[in-house]
Amino acid sequence: MTTRTQIPLGRLWDTWGVTALLVLLVLCTPVIAPGFLEIENLQSVLRESAYVGIVAVGMTFAIASGAFDLSVGGQLALTSVVTLMAFNGGGTAAAVAAAITTGLLCGLVNAGLITQLRVPPFVATLGSLFVFRGIAYLLTQDGPRTLPYEQVDSPFAKLGSLNFAGLPVPFLIMAGVFAAGWVLMHRTAIGRRTLAYGSSPSAARFCGISDTRIRLFVFALVGVTVGIAALTYITRVWTADGSAQDGFELKVIAAVVLGGTALKGGKGTLIGTFSAVFLVSVLNEVLVSRGVESAYQRIVLGCVLIVALTIDGLRTRFAGPGSFRRALRPTS
Amino acid sequence: MGSDPPLRGDQALLEVDDLTVEFPGIRALDSVRFDIRPAEVHALVGENGAGKSTLLKVLGGVHRPSSGEVRLAGARYRPRRPADALAAGIAVIYQEFNLYPDLTVAENVFSGREPHSAISRGIRYAEINRRTSDLFTVLGVDIDPTAAVGGLTVSEQQLVEICKALSVDGRIIVMDEPTAALSADEVTQLLGVVRRLRDEGRSVVYVSHRLDEVFALADRVTVLRDGRHIRTCDIADTDPDGLVRDMVGRDVESVFHRDQMSEGKVVLELAGVSAGRRLRDIDLTVRAGEVVGIGGIAGAGQPELSQLIFGALAIDFGTMSLNGEPFKPRNPGDAMARGIGFLHEDRKAAGNLPDLSIRQNLTISVLDKVRGAFTRLLAPAKESDVYAGYHRRLNVKATGPDQLIGQLSGGNQQKVLLGRALAPGGKLLLLNEPTRGVDIGAKAEIHRLINLLTADGAAVLMVSSDLPELLGVSDRVYVMAGGEIVGHLTGDDRTEENVVACATTGRRVFSEELTKR
Amino acid sequence: MINALKKVPLLVPLVLVMAILALSTDTFLSVGNLENVLVAAAILAIPGVAMTFCLAMGEFDLSIGSTVSLAGVACCSALIAGLPLAFSLLAALGVGAFIGLANGLVITKLGVTPFIATLATMVIVRGASLAYTDGHDQIVSSPGLKYLVAGRPLGIPMPIVLAVAVAALAWWTINRTRFGRWVCAIGSNRDAARMSGLPVDRIRIAVYVLVGLSGGLWGLLISGQLQKGNGQLGLGFELDAITVVVLGGTALLGGRASIIGTVLGAVMIETIRNGLNLLNTPPAYQRISVGLLLIAALALLALRRRERRGAGPNRVPARVQESAA
């Protein structure tokens, strides 16, 4: 096409705003957090952000379709435990297969609850969060599952700590997942249909889009990303039990929402999610370097989320076509 | 309000002067005047989109006028919220009831005004149940005040709304299409109730499409058309034909008349199709190269019929066939795979995908066709080709394919959605209100497009509440009422009078039978 | 009788579970054990009753577990600082009410979805509790606080007395007072509530304050039991509170509330937990069981709803198209 399209500033900000903030924050670090820009520290930030980032890709699809998956923390704990068990029993190949399969199964369970039993997504995943965590606890009654000590030098165990061309392998995996996610969202039919469904479920129905299929795709995708994330997670910490990554769902949802993916669905920005993941971890890093305890980091994260959502709410209330007329109506 | 001066018979209780209500892009009411006298039933009639609902919402405190004034018993009346209207004694009963299905009848009637004990804070249930009962006695109906509203029939819920209006001692009770979903017996009961209200000294504004009711009930009638006041007169000074002329009377010359088409073979055939309570025993055929119109008042089942054909509504009885083969779509995807295109009447709620661009809105129904042969990924180049094709054909005015659909004018949005409906193949098109909320120019273009499509052999089923469009664009017209087909008009029988008569008076007109006689 | 069963559908499964436990264990029916179950159920019923208001309104509060922790910490640290018992108790309740108020304001004034807003406060409050305690236990030895859980006025365990009082008050409020009916009205049809001029936002804020208060009381009871407060208290309690209400038959989409159902829901959960204990199943099963119960209850509700929609009389009719504006 030769038509030049003017991209309004608002849309530019939606996609790149968080990235701009991230750049700004990083530029400030020499002053507010000396030592942040050292190579090893940067590598550590990239590495530690990977598993949140990978699941955030799946969650971006979920939120873009107008749903949440609250169970990702439980999925991650369960998948990590199962993966460690599989590795101890059958080696690297078994571990990888187990991670993906377990994640996928968790996602299918959620999708089944939502489409077949008609339980609203967020309550269904709230319930399954506890079920998944419970099963993980069950499997680790005799103590956390760990990588055996004699295996710490195996390639699998090193996956989480290796660097490739100076970049941590988990980060590279995350980048790969983001790239795949981008193609999935913008270059495949199912990705487009997911956005359409999130934009207006009733209109999507009349475009021949099946809501069962969208739910199935989205929640299975979240499961698969959890499987991949579990691989980078356990090869980093080498141990997992039922309590692994408590509060994980919030970190992931916060990253997606902060990145500019609207809660009402229909729009997903993976670039925003990518930057938001690092914005949160750089912020944490800065806080840590200034001696702020991890407990306060939760508070900061929670506040950031509320601020992001207030902005999101204001934007949907006061912007966009027809919003004025919507505001005129008595019902909100 | 005890100090109100007593009003005499022909002195207005409520006066509306030069009322204008504007929404972005639309002037819903244009210098309308209107008045209500004490103890009268004043009917308000007009076609869909004439501005009746807007007027009611101004009275009910939902919309605020852009200019003009409303006076209640001589004093300026400016409700800021619905509760103000109620406090002033104006109770508006909207088509969409404001009831709590989970609460009891009495709780609904007294919601927000419950008498209660000062000490225990408990609501005086004995009192509200008794008072509700008393009000129902006044209305001459028997409804248990302690029943849950969700379990009542629509007509009983209507009576609960009326009861609510009486409980605030409403001097003016406004009813918006109260009989749209009622059976014949229930309508009779309601008419009785309205008469009782008038005999009690209350004024009733009665909005209805059904002229038989209007003539049975009203003292005076006001006609609105396109947001303008056309006529107010005593009911004795007019007759149904005159009223219909006032309602539809517009320059017939300006309406599109389509070229005569030769009829092709039958594309779609429905025989004895029923679906729940919405559609009953529908027989219908659509041939290649013809436009078949479906008319009737709102709520008669027209959109449901098209949704059923599109697979979005389950069929209970009867058979459908497409091109001579049995056709039983389980979902819209099935119907699209057979080349059926669909345009929803509610562009905003079920048409636009507001977060997607024009191009994406166009191609969403044919994503399989815009994929690369090898990669199976969506190919932007192919999508752009599709866009370019429809862009030219539909003459969409946009800055480019990546503009969000919500940023277009209503007419251009509609053209994009029309393109989406054409994309699956364009053999059979189900178009609901193809020109609703569209300006004159775009309207003409859309009509021309429909004409061109049928010339290429497409079959079109068009639901329209716009009478000139219905008659001008379609070759044959089916009229629906209460989920049934009550009229089939061909040739010279396709007159506005016949359509309105079928839709509003319960008369049945079938051209086949007329010619036989 | 059949009517009563219809209103409280939980009764049958509860009796079944109890019968099974009575037959399969020797100890379930002992007085001591039954009292344990009832005391635990009473403690759970208190926040459950408050959460019933929230769900009847069609909303959720996920922050209650964190409130338990911060309220417990507030009380214990006040006691440690040597402040009088009454002040310490009030401090805990005040913390709860404040959290509820914050939730209510964020939801109504900033327009953040209840579910996300309370998810965020859940993290913030938990963070505050962890930060304040610095990860340590605040151990107290307060007979007064202990009395709240272990006291026996007239021979009845104190939590049961509290729960009965709270439940009775709540039953009266939700079924007989304007406030209670307005809560159900909002849950039933929020647009209609606005149209009838109900003070919708104020009611919503009040309900969140109520839930916060009950979280404060819950924190006091838990801290009283353990004689300590810390940042880990009440982890996952929000699920318990919501499950109790859903089990009790209060609709997820609002409009209806069953206080008796909620109380029975609490008894049900604690009976199952107790039974799993008696049968020597690992504690992990208890976590799973609550999640499964929630999902099962919701699935059943959805099924019933679908049946009702199939055959029942007309609900409020769908909007009939008439778009003038």
PDB file of C-alpha atoms in Angstrom, chain A residues 52 55-56 59-60 62-63 67-72 122 125 247-261 263 273 276 280 301 305 308-309, chain C residues 115-116 119:
ATOM      1  CA  VAL A  52       7.784 -13.326  34.431  1.00  0.00           C
ATOM      2  CA  VAL A  55       4.271 -15.917  31.079  1.00  0.00           C
ATOM      3  CA  ALA A  56       3.391 -12.268  30.432  1.00  0.00           C
ATOM      4  CA  MET A  59      -1.222 -13.299  29.780  1.00  0.00           C
ATOM      5  CA  THR A  60      -1.184 -10.533  27.163  1.00  0.00           C
ATOM      6  CA  ALA A  62      -5.582 -13.641  27.847  1.00  0.00           C
ATOM      7  CA  ILE A  63      -6.205 -10.013  28.764  1.00  0.00           C
ATOM      8  CA  ALA A  67     -10.103 -12.603  30.497  1.00  0.00           C
ATOM      9  CA  PHE A  68      -7.604 -13.136  33.296  1.00  0.00           C
ATOM     10  CA  ASP A  69      -5.688 -16.185  34.305  1.00  0.00           C
ATOM     11  CA  LEU A  70      -5.143 -15.964  38.040  1.00  0.00           C
ATOM     12  CA  SER A  71      -3.797 -19.483  38.267  1.00  0.00           C
ATOM     13  CA  VAL A  72      -0.376 -18.886  36.668  1.00  0.00           C
ATOM     14  CA  PHE A 122     -11.448 -15.256  36.994  1.00  0.00           C
ATOM     15  CA  THR A 125      -8.742 -19.616  37.697  1.00  0.00           C
ATOM     16  CA  GLY A 247       1.988 -13.899  44.196  1.00  0.00           C
ATOM     17  CA  PHE A 248       3.362 -14.619  40.743  1.00  0.00           C
ATOM     18  CA  GLU A 249       0.027 -13.900  39.030  1.00  0.00           C
ATOM     19  CA  LEU A 250       0.118 -10.330  40.216  1.00  0.00           C
ATOM     20  CA  LYS A 251       3.607  -9.668  38.853  1.00  0.00           C
ATOM     21  CA  VAL A 252       2.517 -10.988  35.487  1.00  0.00           C
ATOM     22  CA  ILE A 253      -0.805  -9.156  35.351  1.00  0.00           C
ATOM     23  CA  ALA A 254       0.871  -5.955  36.506  1.00  0.00           C
ATOM     24  CA  ALA A 255       3.423  -6.185  33.704  1.00  0.00           C
ATOM     25  CA  VAL A 256       0.734  -6.713  31.067  1.00  0.00           C
ATOM     26  CA  VAL A 257      -1.543  -3.961  32.315  1.00  0.00           C
ATOM     27  CA  LEU A 258       1.335  -1.556  32.806  1.00  0.00           C
ATOM     28  CA  GLY A 259       2.449  -2.324  29.269  1.00  0.00           C
ATOM     29  CA  GLY A 260      -0.737  -0.797  27.914  1.00  0.00           C
ATOM     30  CA  THR A 261      -2.910  -3.824  27.186  1.00  0.00           C
ATOM     31  CA  LEU A 263      -8.372  -4.565  30.586  1.00  0.00           C
ATOM     32  CA  THR A 273       4.488  -5.857  27.973  1.00  0.00           C
ATOM     33  CA  ALA A 276       6.877  -3.164  31.415  1.00  0.00           C
ATOM     34  CA  VAL A 280       9.167  -3.319  37.089  1.00  0.00           C
ATOM     35  CA  LEU A 301       4.048  -2.950  42.820  1.00  0.00           C
ATOM     36  CA  LEU A 305      -0.916  -1.395  39.446  1.00  0.00           C
ATOM     37  CA  ALA A 308      -1.909   2.028  35.849  1.00  0.00           C
ATOM     38  CA  LEU A 309      -5.511   0.890  36.150  1.00  0.00           C
TER      39      LEU A 309
ATOM     40  CA  PHE C 115     -11.404  -7.443  41.407  1.00  0.00           C
ATOM     41  CA  ILE C 116      -8.139  -5.785  40.363  1.00  0.00           C
ATOM     42  CA  LEU C 119      -5.987  -7.697  44.205  1.00  0.00           C
TER      43      LEU C 119
END
